[in-house]
Coordinates of N, CA, C and O and ligand atoms in Angstrom, one line a residue:
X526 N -151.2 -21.6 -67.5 CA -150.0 -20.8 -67.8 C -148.9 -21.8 -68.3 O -148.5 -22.6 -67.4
X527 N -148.1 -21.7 -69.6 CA -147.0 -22.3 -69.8 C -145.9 -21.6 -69.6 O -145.9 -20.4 -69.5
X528 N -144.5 -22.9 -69.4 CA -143.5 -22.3 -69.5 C -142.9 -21.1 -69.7 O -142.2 -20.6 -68.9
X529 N -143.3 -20.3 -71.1 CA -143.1 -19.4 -71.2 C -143.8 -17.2 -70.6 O -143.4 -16.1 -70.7
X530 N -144.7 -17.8 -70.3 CA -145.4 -17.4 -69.7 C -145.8 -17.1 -67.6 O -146.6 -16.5 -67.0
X531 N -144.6 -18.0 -67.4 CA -144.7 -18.4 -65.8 C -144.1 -16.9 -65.4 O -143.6 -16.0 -66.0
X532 N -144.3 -17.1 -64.5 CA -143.4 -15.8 -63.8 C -142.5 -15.9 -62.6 O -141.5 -15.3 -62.3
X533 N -143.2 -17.1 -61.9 CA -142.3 -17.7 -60.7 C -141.2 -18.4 -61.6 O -141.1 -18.5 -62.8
X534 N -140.2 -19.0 -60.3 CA -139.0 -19.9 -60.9 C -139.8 -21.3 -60.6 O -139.4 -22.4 -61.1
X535 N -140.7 -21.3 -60.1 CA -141.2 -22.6 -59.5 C -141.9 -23.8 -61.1 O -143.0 -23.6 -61.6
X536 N -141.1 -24.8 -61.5 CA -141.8 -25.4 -62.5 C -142.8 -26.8 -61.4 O -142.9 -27.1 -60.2
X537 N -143.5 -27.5 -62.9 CA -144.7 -27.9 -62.4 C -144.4 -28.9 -61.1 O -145.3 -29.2 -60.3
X538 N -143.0 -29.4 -61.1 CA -143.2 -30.6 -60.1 C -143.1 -29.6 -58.8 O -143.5 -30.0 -57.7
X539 N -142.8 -28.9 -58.8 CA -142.5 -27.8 -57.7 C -141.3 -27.5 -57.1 O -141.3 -26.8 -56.1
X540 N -139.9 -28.0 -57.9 CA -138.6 -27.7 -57.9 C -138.7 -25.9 -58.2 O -139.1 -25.1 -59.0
X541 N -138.0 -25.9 -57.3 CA -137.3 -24.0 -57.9 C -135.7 -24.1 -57.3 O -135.1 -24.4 -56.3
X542 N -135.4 -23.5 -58.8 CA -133.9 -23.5 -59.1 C -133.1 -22.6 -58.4 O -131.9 -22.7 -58.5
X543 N -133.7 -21.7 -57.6 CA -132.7 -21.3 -56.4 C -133.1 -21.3 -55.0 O -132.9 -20.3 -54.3
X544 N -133.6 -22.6 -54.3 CA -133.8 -23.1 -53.4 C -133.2 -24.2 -53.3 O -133.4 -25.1 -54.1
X545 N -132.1 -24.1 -52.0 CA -131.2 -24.8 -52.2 C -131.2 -26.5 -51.4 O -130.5 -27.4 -51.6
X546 N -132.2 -26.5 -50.5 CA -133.2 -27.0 -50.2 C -134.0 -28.2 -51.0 O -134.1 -29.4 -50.6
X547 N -134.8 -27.7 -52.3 CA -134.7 -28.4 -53.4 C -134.3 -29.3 -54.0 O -134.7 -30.5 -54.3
X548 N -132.9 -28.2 -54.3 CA -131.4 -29.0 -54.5 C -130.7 -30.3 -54.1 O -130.2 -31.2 -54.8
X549 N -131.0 -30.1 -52.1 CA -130.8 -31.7 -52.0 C -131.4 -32.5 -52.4 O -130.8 -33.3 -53.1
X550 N -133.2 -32.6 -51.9 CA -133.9 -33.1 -52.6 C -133.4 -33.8 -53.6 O -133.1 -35.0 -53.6
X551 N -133.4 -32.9 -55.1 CA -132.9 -33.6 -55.8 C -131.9 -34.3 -55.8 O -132.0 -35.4 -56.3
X552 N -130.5 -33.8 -55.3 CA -129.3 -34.7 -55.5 C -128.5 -34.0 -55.9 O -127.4 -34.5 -56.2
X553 N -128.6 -32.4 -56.0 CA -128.1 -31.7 -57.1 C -127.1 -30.9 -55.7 O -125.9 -30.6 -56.0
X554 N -127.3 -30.8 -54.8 CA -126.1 -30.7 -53.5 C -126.0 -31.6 -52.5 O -127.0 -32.0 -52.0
X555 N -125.0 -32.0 -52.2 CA -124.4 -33.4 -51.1 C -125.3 -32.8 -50.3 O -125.8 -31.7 -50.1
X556 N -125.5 -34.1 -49.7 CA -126.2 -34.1 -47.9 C -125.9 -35.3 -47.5 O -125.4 -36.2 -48.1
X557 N -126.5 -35.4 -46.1 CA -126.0 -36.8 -45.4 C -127.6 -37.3 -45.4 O -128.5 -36.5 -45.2
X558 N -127.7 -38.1 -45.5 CA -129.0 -38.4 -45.5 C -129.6 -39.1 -44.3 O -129.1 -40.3 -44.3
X559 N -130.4 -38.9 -43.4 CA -130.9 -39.9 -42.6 C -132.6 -40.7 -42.8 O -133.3 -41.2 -41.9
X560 N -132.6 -40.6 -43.7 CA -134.5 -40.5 -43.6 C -135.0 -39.9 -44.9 O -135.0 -38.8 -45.3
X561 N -135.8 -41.5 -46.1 CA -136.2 -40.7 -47.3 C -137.2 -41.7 -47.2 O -137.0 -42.8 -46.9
X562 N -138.7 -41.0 -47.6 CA -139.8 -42.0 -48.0 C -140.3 -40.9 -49.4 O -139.7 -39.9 -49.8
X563 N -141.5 -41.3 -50.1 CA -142.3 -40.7 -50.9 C -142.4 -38.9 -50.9 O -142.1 -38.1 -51.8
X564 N -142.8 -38.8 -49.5 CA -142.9 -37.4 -49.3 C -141.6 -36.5 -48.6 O -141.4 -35.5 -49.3
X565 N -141.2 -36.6 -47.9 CA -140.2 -36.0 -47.0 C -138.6 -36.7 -47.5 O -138.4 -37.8 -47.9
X566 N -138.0 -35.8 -47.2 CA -136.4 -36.1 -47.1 C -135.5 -35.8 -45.8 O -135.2 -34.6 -45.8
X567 N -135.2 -36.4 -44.8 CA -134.3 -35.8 -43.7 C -132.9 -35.9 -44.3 O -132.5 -36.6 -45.2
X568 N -132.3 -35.2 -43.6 CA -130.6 -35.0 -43.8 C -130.0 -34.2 -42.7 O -130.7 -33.5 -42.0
X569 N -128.0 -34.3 -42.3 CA -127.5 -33.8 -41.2 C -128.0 -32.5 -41.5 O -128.4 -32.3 -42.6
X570 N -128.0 -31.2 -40.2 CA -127.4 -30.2 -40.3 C -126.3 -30.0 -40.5 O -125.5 -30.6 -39.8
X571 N -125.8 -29.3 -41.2 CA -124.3 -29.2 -41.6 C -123.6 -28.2 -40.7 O -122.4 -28.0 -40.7
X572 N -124.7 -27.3 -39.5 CA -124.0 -26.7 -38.9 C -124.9 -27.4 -37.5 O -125.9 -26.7 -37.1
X573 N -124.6 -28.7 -36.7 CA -125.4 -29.0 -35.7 C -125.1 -28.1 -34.6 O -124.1 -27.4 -34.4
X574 N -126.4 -28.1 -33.7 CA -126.5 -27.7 -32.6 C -126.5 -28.3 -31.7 O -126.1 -27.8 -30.6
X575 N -127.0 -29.8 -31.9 CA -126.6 -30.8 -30.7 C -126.5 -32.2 -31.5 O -126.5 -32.6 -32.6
X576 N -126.6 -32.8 -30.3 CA -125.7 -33.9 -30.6 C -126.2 -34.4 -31.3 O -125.3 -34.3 -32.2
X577 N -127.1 -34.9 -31.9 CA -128.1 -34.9 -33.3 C -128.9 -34.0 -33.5 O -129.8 -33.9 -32.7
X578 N -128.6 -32.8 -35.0 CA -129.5 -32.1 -35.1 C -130.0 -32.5 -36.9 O -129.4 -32.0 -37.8
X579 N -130.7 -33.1 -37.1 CA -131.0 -33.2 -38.4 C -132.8 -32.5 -38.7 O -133.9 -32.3 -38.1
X580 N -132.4 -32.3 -40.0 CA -133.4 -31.3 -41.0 C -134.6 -32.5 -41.7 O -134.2 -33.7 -41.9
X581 N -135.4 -32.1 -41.8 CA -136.4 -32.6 -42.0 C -137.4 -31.5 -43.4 O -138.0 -30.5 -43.1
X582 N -137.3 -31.9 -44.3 CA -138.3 -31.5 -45.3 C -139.0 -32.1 -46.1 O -138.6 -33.2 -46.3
X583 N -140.0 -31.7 -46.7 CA -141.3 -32.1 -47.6 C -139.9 -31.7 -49.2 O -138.9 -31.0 -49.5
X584 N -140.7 -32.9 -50.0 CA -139.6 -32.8 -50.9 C -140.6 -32.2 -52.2 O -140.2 -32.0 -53.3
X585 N -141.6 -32.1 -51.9 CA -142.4 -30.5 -52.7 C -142.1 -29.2 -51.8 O -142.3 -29.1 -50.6
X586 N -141.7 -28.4 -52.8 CA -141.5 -27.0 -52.1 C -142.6 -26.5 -51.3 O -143.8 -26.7 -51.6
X587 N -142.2 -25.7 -50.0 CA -143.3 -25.2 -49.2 C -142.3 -24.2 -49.1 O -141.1 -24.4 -49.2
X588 N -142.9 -22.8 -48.8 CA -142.0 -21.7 -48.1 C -141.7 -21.7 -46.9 O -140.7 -21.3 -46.4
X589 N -142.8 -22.2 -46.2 CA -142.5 -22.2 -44.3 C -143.4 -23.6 -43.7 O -143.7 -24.3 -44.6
X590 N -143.7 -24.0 -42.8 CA -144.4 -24.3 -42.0 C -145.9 -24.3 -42.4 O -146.6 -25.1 -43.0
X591 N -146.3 -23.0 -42.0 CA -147.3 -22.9 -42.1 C -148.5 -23.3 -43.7 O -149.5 -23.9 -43.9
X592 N -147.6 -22.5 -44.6 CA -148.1 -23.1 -45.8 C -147.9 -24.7 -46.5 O -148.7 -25.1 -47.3
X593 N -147.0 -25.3 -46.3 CA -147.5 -26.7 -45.2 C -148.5 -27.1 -44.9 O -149.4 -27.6 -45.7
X594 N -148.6 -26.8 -43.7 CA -149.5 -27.2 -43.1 C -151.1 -27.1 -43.8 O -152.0 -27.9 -43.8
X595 N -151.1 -25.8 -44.4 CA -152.7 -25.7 -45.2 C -152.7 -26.4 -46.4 O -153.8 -26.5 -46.9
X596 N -151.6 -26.8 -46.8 CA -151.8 -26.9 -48.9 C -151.3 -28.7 -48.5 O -151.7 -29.5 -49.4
X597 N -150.8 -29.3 -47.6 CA -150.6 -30.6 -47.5 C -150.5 -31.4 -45.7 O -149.4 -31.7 -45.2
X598 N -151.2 -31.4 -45.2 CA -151.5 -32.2 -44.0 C -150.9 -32.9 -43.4 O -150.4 -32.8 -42.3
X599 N -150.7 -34.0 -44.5 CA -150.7 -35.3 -44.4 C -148.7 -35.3 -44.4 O -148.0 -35.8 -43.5
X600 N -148.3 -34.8 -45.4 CA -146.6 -34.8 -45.6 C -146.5 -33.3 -43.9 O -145.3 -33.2 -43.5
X601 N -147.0 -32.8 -43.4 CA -146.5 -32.3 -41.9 C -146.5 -33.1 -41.2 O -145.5 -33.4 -40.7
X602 N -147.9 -34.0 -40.9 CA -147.5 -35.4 -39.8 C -146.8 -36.4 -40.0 O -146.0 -36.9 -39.2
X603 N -147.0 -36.7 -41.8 CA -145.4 -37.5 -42.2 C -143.6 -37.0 -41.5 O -142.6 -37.7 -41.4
X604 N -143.8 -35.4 -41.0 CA -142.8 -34.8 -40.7 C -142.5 -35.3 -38.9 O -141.4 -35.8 -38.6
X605 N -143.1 -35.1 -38.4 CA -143.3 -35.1 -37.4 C -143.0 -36.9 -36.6 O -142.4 -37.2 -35.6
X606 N -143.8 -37.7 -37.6 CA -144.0 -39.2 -37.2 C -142.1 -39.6 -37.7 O -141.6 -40.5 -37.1
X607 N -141.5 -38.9 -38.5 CA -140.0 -39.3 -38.8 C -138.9 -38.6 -37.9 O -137.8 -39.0 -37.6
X608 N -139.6 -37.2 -37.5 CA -139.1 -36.6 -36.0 C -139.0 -37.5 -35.0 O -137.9 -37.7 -34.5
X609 N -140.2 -38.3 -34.4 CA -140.3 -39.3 -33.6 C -139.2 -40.4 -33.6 O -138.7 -40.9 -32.7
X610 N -139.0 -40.7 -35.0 CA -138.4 -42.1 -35.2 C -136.9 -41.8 -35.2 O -136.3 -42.8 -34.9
X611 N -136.0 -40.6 -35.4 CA -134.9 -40.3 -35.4 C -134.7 -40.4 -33.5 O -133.9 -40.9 -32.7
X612 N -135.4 -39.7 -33.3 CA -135.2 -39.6 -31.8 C -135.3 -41.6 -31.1 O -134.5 -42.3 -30.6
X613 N -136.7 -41.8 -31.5 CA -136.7 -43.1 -30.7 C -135.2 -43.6 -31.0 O -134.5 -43.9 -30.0
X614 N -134.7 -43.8 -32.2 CA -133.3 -44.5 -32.8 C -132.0 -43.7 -31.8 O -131.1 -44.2 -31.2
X615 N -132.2 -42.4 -31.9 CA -131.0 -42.0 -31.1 C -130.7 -41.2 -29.8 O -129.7 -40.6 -29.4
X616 N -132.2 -41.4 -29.2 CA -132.0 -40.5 -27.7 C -133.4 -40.8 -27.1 O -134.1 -39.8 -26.9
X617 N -133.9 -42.1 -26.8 CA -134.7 -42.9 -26.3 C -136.3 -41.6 -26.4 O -136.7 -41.0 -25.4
X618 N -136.6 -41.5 -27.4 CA -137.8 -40.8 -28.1 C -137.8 -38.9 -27.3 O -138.7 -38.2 -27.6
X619 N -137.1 -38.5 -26.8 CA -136.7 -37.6 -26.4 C -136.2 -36.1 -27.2 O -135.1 -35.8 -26.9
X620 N -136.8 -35.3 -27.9 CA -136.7 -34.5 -28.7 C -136.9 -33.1 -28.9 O -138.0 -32.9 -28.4
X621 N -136.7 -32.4 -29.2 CA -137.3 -30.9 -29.2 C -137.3 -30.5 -30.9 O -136.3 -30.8 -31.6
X622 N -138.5 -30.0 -31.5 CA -139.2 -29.5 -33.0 C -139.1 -28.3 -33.1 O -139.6 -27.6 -32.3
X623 N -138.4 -27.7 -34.1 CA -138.5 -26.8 -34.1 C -138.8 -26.1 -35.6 O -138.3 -26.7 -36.6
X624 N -139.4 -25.2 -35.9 CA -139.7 -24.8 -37.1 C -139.6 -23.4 -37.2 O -140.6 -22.6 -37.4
X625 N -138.3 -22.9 -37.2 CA -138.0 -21.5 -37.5 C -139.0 -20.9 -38.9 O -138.8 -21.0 -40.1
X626 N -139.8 -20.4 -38.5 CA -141.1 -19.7 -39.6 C -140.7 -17.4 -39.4 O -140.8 -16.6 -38.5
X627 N -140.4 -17.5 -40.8 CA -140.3 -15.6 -40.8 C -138.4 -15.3 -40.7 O -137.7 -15.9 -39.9
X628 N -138.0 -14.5 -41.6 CA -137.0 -14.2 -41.2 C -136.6 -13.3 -39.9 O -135.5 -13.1 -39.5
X629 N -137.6 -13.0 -39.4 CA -137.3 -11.9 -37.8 C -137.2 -13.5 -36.5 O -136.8 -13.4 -35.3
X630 N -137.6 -14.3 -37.1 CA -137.6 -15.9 -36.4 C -136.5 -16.6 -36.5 O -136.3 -17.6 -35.8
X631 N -135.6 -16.2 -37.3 CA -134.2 -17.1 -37.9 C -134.3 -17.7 -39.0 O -133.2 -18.0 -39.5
X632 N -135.3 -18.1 -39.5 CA -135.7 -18.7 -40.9 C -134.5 -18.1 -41.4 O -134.0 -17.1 -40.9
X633 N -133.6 -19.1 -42.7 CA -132.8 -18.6 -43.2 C -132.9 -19.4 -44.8 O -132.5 -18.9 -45.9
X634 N -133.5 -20.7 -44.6 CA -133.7 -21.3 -45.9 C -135.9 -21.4 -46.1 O -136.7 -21.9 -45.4
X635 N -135.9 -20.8 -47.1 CA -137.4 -20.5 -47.1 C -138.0 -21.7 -47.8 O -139.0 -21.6 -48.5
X636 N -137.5 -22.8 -47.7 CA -138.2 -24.3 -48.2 C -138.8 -25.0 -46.4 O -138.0 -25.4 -45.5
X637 N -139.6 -25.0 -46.4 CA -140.1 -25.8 -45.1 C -139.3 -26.7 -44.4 O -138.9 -27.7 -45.1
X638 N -139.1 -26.6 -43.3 CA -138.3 -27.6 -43.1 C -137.4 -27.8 -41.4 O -136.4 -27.2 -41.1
X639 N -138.3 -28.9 -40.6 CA -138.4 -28.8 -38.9 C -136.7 -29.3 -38.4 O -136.1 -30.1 -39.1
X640 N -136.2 -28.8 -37.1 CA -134.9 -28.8 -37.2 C -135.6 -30.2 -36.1 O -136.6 -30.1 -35.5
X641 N -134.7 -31.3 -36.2 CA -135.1 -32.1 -35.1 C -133.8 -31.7 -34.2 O -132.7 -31.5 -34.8
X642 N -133.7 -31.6 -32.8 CA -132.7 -31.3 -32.2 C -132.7 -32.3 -31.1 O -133.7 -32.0 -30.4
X643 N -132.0 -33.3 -30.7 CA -131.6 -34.9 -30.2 C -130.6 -35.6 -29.4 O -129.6 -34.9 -29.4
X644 N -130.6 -36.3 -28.9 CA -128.5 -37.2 -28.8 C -128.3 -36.2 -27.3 O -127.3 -36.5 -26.7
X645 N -129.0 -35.4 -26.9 CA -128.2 -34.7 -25.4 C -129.7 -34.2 -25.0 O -130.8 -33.9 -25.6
X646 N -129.2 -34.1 -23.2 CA -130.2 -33.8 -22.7 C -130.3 -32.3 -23.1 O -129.3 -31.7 -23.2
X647 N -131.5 -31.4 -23.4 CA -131.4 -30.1 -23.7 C -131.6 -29.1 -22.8 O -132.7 -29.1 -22.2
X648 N -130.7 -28.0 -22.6 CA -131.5 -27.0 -22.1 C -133.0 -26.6 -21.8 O -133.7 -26.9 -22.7
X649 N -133.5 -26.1 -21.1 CA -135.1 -25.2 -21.1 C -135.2 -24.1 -21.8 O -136.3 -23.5 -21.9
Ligands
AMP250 P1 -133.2 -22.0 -40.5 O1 -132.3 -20.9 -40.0 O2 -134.3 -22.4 -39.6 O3 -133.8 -21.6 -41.9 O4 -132.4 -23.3 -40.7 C1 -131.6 -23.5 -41.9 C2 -130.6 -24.6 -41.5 O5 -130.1 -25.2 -42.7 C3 -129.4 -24.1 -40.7 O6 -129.4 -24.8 -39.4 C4 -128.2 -24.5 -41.5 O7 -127.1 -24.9 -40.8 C5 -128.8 -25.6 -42.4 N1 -128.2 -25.7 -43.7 C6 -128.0 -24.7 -44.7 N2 -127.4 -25.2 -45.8 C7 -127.3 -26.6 -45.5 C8 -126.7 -27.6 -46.3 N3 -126.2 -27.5 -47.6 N4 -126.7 -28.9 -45.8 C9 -127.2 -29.1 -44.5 N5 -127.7 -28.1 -43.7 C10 -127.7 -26.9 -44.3
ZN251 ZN1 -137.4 -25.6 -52.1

């Protein structure tokens, strides 16, 4: 299927132009950045929940978690292994993952992407 012919917004590299998500990724909206390799991008929450809450995404589009996890493996444990390392750096490896999946879940940005929540002891 070409260009003209596509039907999604999604082109070949896997950017889609109204995920905003994406966006950072590319550069095309400010973020703070904490964490960039090949696959994944971390950055602040811009609305934290605790004393470090930073975002965590695959910098190929995924809708949730879960499709993730089936279509690329290896960039979820990439997720996970930079989960670890934010925490080891700022709250002696101590962390809570979280992956709001479904909007009845709180999902609110539909690009994949684990909230690390850090820096304070947490609630149960
Ligand atoms: P969720 O509700 O699980 O989909 O999480 C989306 C998260 O993205 C929320 O915690 C928002 O505060 C955060 N968020 C939305 N837009 C931005 C942005 N431009 N920069 C940083 N964080 C954002
Ligand atoms: Zn996206």
């Amino acid at each position: 299927m070409d260009a003209t012919t596509k039907t999604t917004n999604e082109q070949s590299d896997g950017y889609r132009d109204d995920c905003v998500f994406c966006k950072i990724v590319a550069g095309r909206i400010a973020s703070t950045e904490v964490y960039e390799d090949d696959r994944v991008y971390a950055f602040k929450d811009i609305n934290p929940k605790t004393a470090v809450h930073v975002l965590i995404v695959p910098k190929k589009h995924a809708d949730n978690v879960a499709e993730l996890a089936a279509r690329d493996p290896e960039t979820l444990a990439d997720i996970v292994a930079v989960a670890q390392k934010i925490a080891d750096d700022s709250f002696h490896g101590a962390y809570r993952l979280v992956f709001n999946t479904g909007k009845d879940a709180g999902q609110s940005v539909f690009h994949a992407h684990a909230h690390v929540l850090t820096g304070e002891v947490l609630p149960e």
